[in-house]
Coordinates of C-alpha atoms in Angstrom, one line a residue:
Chain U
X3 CA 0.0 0.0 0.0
X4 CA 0.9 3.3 -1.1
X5 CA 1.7 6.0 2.2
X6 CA -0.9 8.4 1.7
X7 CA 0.8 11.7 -0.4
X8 CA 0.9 15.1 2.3
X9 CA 1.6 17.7 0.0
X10 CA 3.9 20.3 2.0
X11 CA 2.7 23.3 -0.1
X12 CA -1.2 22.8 1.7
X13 CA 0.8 21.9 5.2
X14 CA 0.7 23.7 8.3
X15 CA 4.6 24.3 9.5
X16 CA 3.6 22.2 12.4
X17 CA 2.3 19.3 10.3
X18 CA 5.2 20.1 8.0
X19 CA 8.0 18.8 10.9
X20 CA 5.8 15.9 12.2
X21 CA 5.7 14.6 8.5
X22 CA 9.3 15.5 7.7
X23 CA 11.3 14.2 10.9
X24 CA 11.0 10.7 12.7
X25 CA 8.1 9.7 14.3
X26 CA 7.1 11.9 17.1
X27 CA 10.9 12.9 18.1
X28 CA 9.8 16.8 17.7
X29 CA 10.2 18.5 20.6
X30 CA 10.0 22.9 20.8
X31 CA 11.4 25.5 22.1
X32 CA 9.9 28.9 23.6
X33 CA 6.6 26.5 22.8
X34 CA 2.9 27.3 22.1
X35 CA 2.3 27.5 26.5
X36 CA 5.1 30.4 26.5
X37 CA 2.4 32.3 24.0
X38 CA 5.6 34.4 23.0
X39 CA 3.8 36.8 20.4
X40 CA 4.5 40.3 19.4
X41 CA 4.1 43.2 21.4
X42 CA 4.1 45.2 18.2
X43 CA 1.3 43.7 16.1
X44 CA -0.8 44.5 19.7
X45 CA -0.1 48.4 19.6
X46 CA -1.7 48.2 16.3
X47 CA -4.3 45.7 17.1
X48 CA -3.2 43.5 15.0
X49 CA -4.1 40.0 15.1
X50 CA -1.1 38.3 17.2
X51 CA -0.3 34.5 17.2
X52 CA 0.7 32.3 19.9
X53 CA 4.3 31.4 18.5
X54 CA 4.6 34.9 16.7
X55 CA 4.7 32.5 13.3
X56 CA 7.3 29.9 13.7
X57 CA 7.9 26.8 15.2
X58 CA 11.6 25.9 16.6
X59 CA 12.8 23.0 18.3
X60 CA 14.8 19.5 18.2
X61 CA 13.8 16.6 16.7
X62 CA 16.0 13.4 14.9
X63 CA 16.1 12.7 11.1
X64 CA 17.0 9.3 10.1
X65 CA 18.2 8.8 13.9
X66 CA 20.3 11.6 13.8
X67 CA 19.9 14.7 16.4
X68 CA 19.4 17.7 14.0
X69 CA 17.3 21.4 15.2
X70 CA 13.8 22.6 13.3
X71 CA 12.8 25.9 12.4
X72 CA 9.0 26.0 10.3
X73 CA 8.0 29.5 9.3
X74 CA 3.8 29.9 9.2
X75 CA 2.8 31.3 6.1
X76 CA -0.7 31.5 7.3
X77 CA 0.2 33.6 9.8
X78 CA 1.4 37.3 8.5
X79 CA 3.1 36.0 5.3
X80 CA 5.1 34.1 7.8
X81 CA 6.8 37.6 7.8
X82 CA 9.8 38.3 10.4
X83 CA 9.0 40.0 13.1
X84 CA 11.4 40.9 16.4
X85 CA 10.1 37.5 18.3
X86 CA 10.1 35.1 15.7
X87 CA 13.5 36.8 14.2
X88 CA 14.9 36.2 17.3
X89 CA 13.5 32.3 18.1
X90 CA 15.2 31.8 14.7
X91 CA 18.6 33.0 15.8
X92 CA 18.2 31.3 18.8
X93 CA 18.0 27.7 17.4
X94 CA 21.2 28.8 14.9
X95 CA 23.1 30.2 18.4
X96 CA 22.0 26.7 20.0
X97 CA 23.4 24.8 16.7
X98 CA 26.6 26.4 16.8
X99 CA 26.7 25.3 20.4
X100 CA 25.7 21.9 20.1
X101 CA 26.5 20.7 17.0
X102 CA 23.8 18.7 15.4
X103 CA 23.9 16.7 12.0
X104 CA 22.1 19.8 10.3
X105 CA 19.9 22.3 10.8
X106 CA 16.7 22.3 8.8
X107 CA 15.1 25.6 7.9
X108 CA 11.7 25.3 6.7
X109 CA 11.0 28.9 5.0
X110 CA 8.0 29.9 4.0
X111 CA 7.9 34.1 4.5
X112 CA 7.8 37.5 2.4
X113 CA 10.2 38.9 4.3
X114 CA 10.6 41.5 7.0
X115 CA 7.0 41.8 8.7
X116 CA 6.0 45.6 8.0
X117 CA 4.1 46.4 11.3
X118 CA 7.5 46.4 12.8
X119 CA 9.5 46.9 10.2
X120 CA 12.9 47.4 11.8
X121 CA 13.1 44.9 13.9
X122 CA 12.6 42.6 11.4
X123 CA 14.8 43.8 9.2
X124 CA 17.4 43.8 12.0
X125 CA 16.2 40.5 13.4
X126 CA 17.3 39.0 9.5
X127 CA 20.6 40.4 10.1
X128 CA 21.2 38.6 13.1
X129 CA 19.9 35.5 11.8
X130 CA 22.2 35.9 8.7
X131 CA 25.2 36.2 10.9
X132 CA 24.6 33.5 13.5
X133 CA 23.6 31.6 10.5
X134 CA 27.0 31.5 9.2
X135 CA 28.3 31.0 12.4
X136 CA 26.9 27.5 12.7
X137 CA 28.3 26.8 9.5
X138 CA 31.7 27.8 10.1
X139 CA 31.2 25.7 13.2
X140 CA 30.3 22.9 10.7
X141 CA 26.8 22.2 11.0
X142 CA 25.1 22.3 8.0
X143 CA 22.0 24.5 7.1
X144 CA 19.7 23.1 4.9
X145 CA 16.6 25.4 3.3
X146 CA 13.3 23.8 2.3
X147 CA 11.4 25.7 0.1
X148 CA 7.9 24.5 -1.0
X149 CA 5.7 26.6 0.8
X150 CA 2.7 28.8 -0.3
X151 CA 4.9 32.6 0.7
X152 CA 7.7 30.9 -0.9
X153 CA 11.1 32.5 -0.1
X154 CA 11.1 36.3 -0.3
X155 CA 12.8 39.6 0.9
X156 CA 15.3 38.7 3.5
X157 CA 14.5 35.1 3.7
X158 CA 15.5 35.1 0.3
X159 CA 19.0 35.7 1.1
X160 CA 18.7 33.7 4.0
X161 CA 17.7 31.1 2.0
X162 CA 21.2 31.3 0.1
X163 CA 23.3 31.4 2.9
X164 CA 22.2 27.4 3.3
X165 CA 24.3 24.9 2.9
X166 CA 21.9 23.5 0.5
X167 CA 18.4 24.2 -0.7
X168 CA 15.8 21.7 -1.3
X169 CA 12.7 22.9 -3.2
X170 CA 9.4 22.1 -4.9
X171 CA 8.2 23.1 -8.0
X172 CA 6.0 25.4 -6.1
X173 CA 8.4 27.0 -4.0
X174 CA 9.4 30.5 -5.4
X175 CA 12.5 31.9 -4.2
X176 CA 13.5 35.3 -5.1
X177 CA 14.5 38.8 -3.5
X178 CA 11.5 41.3 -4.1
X179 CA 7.9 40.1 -4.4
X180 CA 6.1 41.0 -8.0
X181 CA 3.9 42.7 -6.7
X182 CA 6.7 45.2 -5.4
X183 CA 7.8 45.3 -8.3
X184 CA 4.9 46.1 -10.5
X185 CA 3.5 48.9 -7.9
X186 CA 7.0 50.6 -8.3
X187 CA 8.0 49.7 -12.1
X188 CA 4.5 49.2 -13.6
X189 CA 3.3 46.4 -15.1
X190 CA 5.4 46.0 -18.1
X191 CA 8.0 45.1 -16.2
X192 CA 6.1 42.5 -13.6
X193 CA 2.9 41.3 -14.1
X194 CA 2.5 39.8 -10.7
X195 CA -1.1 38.6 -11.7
X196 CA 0.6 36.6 -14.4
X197 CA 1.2 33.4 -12.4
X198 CA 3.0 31.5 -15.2
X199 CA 5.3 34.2 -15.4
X200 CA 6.2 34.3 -11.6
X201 CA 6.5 30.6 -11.9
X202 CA 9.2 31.2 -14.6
X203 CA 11.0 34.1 -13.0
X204 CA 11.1 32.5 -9.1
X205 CA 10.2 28.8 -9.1
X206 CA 11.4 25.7 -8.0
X207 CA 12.7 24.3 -11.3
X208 CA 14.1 27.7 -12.6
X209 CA 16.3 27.6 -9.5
X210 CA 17.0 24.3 -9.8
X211 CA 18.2 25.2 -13.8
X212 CA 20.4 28.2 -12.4
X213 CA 22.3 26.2 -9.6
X214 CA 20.3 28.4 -7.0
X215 CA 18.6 24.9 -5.6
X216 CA 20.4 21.7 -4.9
X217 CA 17.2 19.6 -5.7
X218 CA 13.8 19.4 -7.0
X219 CA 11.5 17.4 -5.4
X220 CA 7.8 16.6 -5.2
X221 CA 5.1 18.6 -3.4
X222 CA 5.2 15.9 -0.7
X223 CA 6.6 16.3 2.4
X224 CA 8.3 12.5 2.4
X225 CA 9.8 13.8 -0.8
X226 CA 11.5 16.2 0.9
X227 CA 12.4 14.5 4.2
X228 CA 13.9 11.8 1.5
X229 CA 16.1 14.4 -0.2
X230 CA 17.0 15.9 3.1
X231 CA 18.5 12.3 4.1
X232 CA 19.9 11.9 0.7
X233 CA 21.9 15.4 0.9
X234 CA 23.2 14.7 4.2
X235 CA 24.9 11.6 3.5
X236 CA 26.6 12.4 0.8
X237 CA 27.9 16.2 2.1
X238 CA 31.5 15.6 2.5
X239 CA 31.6 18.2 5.4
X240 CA 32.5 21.7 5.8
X241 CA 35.4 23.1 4.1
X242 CA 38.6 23.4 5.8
X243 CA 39.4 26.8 7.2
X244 CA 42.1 27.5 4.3
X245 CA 40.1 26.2 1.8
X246 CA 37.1 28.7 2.4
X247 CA 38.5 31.6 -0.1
X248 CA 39.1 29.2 -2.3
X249 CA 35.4 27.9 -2.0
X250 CA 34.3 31.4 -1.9
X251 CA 36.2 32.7 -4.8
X252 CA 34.7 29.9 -7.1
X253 CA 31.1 30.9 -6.3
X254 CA 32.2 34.4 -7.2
X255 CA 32.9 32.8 -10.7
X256 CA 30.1 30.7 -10.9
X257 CA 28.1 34.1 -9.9
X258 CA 29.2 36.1 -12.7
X259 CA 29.5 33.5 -15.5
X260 CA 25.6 33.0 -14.9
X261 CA 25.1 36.8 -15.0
X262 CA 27.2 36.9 -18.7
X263 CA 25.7 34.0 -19.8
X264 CA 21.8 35.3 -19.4
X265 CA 22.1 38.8 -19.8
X266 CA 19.5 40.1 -21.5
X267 CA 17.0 37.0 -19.7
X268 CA 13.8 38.3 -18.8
X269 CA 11.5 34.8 -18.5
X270 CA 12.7 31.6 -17.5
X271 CA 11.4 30.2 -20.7
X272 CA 14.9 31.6 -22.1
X273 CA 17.1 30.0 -19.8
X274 CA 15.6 26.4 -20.7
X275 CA 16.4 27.2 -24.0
X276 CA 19.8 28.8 -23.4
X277 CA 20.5 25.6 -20.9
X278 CA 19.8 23.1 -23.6
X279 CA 16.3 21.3 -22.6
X280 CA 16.0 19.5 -25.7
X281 CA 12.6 20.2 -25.1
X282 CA 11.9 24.0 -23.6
X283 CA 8.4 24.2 -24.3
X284 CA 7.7 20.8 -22.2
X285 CA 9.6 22.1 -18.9
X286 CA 7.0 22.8 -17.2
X287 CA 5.0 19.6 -17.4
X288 CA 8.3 17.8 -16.1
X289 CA 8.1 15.8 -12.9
X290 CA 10.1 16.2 -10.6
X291 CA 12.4 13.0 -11.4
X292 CA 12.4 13.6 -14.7
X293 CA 13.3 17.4 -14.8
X294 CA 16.3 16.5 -13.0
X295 CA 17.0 13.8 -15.6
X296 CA 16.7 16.0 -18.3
X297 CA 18.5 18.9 -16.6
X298 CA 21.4 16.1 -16.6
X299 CA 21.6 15.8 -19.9
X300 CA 21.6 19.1 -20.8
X301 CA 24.6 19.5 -18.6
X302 CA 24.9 20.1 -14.7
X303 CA 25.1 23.6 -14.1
X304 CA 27.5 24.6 -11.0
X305 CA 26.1 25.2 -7.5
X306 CA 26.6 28.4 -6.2
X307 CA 26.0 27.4 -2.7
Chain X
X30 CA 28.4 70.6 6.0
X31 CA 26.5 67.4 6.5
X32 CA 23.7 68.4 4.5
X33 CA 25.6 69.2 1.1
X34 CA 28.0 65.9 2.0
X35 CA 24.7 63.7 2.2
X36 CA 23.1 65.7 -0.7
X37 CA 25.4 66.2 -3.4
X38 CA 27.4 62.9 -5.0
X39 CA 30.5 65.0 -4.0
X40 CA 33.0 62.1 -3.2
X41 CA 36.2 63.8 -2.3
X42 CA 35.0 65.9 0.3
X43 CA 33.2 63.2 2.2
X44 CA 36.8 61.0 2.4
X45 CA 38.8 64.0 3.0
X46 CA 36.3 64.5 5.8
X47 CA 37.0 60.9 6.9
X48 CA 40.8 60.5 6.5
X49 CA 42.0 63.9 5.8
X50 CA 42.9 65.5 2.7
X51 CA 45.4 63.6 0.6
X52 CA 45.4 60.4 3.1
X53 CA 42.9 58.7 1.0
X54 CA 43.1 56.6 -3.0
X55 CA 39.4 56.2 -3.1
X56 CA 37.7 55.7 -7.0
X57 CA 33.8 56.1 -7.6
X58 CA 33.0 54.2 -10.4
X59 CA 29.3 54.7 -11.0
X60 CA 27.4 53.7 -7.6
X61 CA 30.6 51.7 -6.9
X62 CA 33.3 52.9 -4.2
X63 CA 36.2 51.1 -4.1
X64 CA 39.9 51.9 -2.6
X65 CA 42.0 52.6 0.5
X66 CA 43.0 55.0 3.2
X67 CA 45.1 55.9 6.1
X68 CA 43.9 56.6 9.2
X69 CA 44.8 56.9 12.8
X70 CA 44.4 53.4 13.5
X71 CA 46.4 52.1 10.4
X72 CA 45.5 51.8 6.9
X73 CA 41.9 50.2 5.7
X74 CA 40.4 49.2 2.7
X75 CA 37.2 51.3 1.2
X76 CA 34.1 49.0 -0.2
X77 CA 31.0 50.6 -0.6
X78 CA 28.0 52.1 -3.0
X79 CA 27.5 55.6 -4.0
X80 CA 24.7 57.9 -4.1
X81 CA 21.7 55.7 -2.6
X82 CA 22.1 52.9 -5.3
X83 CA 19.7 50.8 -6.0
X84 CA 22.1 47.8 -5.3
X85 CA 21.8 44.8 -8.5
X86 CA 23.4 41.8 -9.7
X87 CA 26.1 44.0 -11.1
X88 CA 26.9 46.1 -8.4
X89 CA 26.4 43.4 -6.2
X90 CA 29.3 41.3 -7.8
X91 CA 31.9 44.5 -7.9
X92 CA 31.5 44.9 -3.8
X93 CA 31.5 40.9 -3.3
X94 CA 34.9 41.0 -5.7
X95 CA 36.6 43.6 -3.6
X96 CA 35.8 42.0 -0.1
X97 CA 37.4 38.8 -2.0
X98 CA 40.5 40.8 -3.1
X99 CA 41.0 42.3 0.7
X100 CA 41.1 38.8 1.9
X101 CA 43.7 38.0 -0.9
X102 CA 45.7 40.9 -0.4
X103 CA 45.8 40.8 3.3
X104 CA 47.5 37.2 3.4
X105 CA 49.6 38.2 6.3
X106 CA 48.0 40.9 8.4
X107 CA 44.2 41.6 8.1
X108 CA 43.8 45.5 7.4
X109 CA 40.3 47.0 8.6
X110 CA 37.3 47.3 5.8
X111 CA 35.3 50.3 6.2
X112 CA 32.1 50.0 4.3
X113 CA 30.8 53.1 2.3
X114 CA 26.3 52.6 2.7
X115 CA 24.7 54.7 0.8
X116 CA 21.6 52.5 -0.7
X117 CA 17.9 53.1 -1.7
X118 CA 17.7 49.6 -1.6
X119 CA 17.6 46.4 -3.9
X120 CA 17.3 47.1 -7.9
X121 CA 13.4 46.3 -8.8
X122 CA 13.7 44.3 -11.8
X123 CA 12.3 41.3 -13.5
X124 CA 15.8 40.2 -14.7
X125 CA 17.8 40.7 -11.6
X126 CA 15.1 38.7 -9.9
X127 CA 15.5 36.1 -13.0
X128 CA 19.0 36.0 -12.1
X129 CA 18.6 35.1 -8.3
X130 CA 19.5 39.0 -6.5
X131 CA 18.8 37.4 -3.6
X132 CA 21.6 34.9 -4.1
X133 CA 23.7 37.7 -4.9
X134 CA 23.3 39.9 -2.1
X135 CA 23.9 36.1 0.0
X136 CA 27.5 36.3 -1.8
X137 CA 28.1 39.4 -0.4
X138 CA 27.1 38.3 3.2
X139 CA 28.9 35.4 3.1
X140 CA 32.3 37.5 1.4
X141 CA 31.7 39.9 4.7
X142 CA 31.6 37.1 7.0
X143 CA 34.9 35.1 6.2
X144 CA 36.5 38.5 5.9
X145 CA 35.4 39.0 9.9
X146 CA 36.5 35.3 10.9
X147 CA 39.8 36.1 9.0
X148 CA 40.6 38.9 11.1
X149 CA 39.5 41.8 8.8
X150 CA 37.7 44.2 11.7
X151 CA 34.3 45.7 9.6
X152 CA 32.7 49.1 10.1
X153 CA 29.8 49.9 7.6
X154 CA 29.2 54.2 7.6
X155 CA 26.1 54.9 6.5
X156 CA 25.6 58.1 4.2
X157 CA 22.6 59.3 2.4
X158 CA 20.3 56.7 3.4
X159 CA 20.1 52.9 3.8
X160 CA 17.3 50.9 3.3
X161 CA 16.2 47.4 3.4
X162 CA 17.8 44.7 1.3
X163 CA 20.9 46.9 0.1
X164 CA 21.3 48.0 3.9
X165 CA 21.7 44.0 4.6
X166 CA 23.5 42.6 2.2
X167 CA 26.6 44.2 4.0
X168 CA 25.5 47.2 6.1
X169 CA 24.3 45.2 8.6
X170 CA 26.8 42.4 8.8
X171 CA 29.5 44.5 9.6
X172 CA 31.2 44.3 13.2
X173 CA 29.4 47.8 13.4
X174 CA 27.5 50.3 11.7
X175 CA 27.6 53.9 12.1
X176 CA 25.3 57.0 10.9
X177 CA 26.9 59.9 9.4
X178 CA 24.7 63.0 10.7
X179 CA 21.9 63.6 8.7
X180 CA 21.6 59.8 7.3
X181 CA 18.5 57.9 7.0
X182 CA 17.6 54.1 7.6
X183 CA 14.3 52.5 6.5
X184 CA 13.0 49.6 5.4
X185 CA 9.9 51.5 3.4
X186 CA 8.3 55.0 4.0
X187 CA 5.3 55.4 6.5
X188 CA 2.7 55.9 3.6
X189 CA 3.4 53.0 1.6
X190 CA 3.9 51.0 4.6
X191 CA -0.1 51.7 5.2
X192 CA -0.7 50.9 1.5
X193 CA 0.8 47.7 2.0
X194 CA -0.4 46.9 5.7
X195 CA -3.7 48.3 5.0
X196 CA -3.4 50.3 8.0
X197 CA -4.3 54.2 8.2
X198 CA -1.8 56.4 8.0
X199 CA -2.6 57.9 11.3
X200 CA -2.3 55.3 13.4
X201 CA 1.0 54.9 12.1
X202 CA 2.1 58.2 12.6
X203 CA 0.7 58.2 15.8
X204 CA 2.2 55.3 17.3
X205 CA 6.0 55.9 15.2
X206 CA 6.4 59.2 18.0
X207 CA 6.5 56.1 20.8
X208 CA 7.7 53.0 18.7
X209 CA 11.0 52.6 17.2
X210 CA 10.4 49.6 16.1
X211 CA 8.5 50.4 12.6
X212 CA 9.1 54.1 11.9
X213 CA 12.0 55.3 9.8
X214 CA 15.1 56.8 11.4
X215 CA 18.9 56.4 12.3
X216 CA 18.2 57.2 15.8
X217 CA 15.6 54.4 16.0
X218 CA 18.0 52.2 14.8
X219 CA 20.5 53.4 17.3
X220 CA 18.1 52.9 19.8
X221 CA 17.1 49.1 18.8
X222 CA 21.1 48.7 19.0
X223 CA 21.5 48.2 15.0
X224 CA 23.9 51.8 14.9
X225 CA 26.3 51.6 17.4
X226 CA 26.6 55.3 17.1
X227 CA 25.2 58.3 15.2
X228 CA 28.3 60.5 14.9
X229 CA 28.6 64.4 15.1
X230 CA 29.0 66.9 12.3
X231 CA 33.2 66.9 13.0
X232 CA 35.7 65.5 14.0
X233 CA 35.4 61.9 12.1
X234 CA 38.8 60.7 12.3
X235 CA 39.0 60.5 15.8
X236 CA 36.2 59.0 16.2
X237 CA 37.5 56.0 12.9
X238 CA 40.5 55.6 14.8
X239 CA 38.4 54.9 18.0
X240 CA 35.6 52.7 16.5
X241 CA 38.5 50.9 14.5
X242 CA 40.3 50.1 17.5
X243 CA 37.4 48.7 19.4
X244 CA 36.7 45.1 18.8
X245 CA 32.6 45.1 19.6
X246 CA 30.5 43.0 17.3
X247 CA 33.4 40.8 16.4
X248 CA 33.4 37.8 18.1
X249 CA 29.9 37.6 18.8
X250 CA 26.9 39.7 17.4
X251 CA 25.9 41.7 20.6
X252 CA 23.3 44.1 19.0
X253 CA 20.2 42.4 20.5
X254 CA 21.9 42.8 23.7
X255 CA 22.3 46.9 22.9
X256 CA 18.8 47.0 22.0
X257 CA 17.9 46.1 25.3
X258 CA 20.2 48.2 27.1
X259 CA 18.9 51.3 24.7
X260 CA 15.3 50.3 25.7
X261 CA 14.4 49.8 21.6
X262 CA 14.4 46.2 20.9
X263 CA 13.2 44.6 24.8
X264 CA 12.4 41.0 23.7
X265 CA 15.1 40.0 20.8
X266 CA 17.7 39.4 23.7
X267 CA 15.9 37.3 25.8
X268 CA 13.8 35.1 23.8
X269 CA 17.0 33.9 21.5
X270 CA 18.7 33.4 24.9
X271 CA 15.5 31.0 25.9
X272 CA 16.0 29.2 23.0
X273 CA 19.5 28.8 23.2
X274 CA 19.4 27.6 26.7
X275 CA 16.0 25.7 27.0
X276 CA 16.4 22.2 28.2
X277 CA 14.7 19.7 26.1
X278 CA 11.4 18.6 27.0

């Protein structure tokens, strides 16, 4: 019999770590009792929520100790505000200090929540930094990005910083949202309303084409826990101290022979075509198994990460 | 002075200002800044953006590539990068989104963040104004940041901050004369321990030489901990602490 499919785009973040880690080994930090929620979205009368948006904690994948982070994208965008900023940086301080097999990030936000703006915007900062601190202490950071907010604003480039980034065709990862975009530039330049088009400029399997995403998978949360396993064994580790320049410098490259190489790209359907998909105009209607295949055989693309 | 030195695009006087007249070799390529100086506290490379640019993939790559060339160049004693912010924020395209900004700006972060861990100490000065995703991609990853007078931080104006929260405008206003956690403002970032200091109209090389030679923010990111002490950011602090120290259930 067939395990019955949980898609993680429709999932709470809560029903996102049950499905993804083993069985019930989740347990939270600053949890739901603590009703930790923002002071800030109060003064406005705001709606608040009772883990200001995110879910952090410890849990074991395949046996292995690793610490959870789930954004709520039904919850404000799963936008980051000063409390759930800082329950993020938290887990990433309690990584570097404890070392587990990985960190998993579940991401699913717009960004820097706008009721209290600069707190969020700092609060990304200091997850950014403590982020990298974990990985220079050699735990890895893996992103999952499948969610229905996707990966925007400064979880965008949080989302980078991973060690490696694991996402659905749904998943959209990107810097500003379209609809930024199209109230500042117009609509010629963004049609946010034209959801084939986002798909094409921020999705999963334009990512995946550019080297911004490690894997595709499935909309299904055992998809995702399997690639999550699959990734971790075969990381070979952290680089050594004197090899990090080196590392660095080589992204640097990969960076700015992907900006030559699509310069005037305006629509992902360009980049199938300029990345050799024997078959552009079928992309989209790719699995998930056989998109990676086919982006194969047109030729792996570096990682950037 | 301030006012024409955040105003104008005029790059000379700012780094004479700065260093001193003739103790600076400082090129402005565009929105691109890019050299070195001598100050008080020894020499220091100069990274930065110009004229509140809207930071993009191209931009992004020049300040990431001179970050990588400090490190390179400094193979045997880590010289001090003071980072030029002056940023309206990230480019608003469809192709720099294409291209993955995001990842980008990331390069930049992670550039910043070896330079720290080999040594380099990092002070971003913010002129003009800094806002939102240019303001992070190396602003605020710096050891410290600094406002020159008359510079302003944001992540988005008030107004289209209501657009977008559908909040009225009043209620913003009204509660951004108490709050400093939404309303735009170096001091407010001062206050929630994001700008270690807001400096006065003179005597800037002093005060380089000082901030230089102090090694805050370094080790350990110790802003959340400012906030509190400054009364603008009272919860940051404490609940990454509970997390870090919670025992498992």
């Amino acid at each position: 019999m067939t395990p019955r499919r949980t898609s993680y785009y429709e999932a709470t973040a809560r029903a996102r770590i049950a499905a993804l880690v083993d069985d019930a080994s989740f347990a939270e930090f600053c949890g739901p009792a603590e009703r930790r929620t923002s002071p800030h979205l109060a003064a406005l009368g705001a709606p608040v929520s009772f883990d200001d948006g995110i879910a952090v904690g410890a849990a074991r994948l395949g046996g292995r100790p690793v610490l959870i982070a789930a954004q709520e994208g039904r919850f404000n965008g799963g936008a980051v505000g000063e409390v759930h900023g800082a329950k993020l940086r938290g887990l990433l301080d309690r990584a570097r200090a404890e070392r587990p097999a990985a960190v998993l990030l579940l991401v699913d936000s717009g960004g820097v929540r706008l009721h209290e703006a600069n707190a969020g915007l700092i609060a990304i900062s200091e997850v950014m930094r403590a982020l990298l601190a974990a990985r220079a202490a050699g735990v890895p950071v893996i992103a999952l990005v499948g969610g229905s907010c996707g990966a925007f604003g400064g979880m965008g480039i949080v989302t980078r910083l991973c060690s490696a980034v694991l996402m659905s065709e749904e998943g959209r990862l990107s810097l500003s949202g379209p609809e930024v975009i199209e109230t500042v530039k117009g609509v010629e330049e963004f049609d946010s309303r034209d959801r084939a088009l986002v798909w094409r400029v921020t999705g999963g399997k334009l990512r995946r084409a550019l080297g911004e995403a490690d894997r595709l998978v499935e909309d299904d949360v055992a998809a995702f826990r399997a690639a999550a396993l699959d990734w971790l064994a075969a990381w070979p580790g952290a680089p050594a101290p004197d090899a990090e320049l080196a590392a660095l410098r080589g992204a640097h490259a990969a960076l700015a022979e992907r900006a030559t190489h699509f310069a005037d790209t305006r629509d992902g359907a360009e980049v199938w075509r300029a990345r050799g998909f024997a078959e552009p105009a079928r992309v989209p209607m790719l699995a998930a198994a056989e998109f990676e295949r086919a982006l194969a055989e047109a030729g792996a693309h570096g990682s950037a990460t | 002075m301030s006012d024409d030195l955040n105003q104008s695009a005029d790059a000379p006087a700012l780094f004479d200002a700065l260093f001193g007249a003739g103790r600076h070799r400082i090129a402005v390529e565009g929105s691109f800044v890019c050299g070195s100086a001598e100050t008080d506290a020894g020499p220091v490379h100069v990274i930065g953006t110009w004229d509140r640019a809207a930071v993009d993939v191209t931009l992004a790559l020049r300040v990431a590539g001179a970050v990588l060339d400090a490190m390179a160049a400094d193979a045997e004693a880590a010289r001090p990068i003071v980072f030029i912010a002056s940023t309206s924020g990230q480019a608003l395209s469809r192709h720099d989104e294409l291209l993955g900004v995001n990842g980008y700006f990331a390069h930049i972060a992670r550039c910043v963040d070896l330079a720290r861990r080999r040594g380099h100490r990092t002070l971003a000065l913010i002129h003009g104004e800094a806002v939102s995703g240019g303001f992070l991609a190396f602003g605020l990853l710096a050891d410290r940041a600094i406002a020159l007078p008359g510079a302003q931080v944001r992540v988005m104006d008030l107004r289209a901050m209501a657009r977008v929260t559908k909040l009225p405008l009043e209620d913003l206003q009204a509660l951004a004369l108490s709050s400093p956690v939404f309303a735009p403002g170096a001091d407010n970032y001062w206050r929630m321990g994001a700008v270690h200091d807001i400096w006065p109209e003179a005597g800037w090389p002093a005060l380089l030489a000082e901030a230089l030679a102090a090694d805050d923010g370094h080790a350990a990111d110790e802003r959340a901990a400012l906030g509190a002490e400054r009364g603008g950011r009272k919860l940051a602090a404490a609940v990454a602490a509970q997390v870090l120290r919670e025992a498992r259930a």
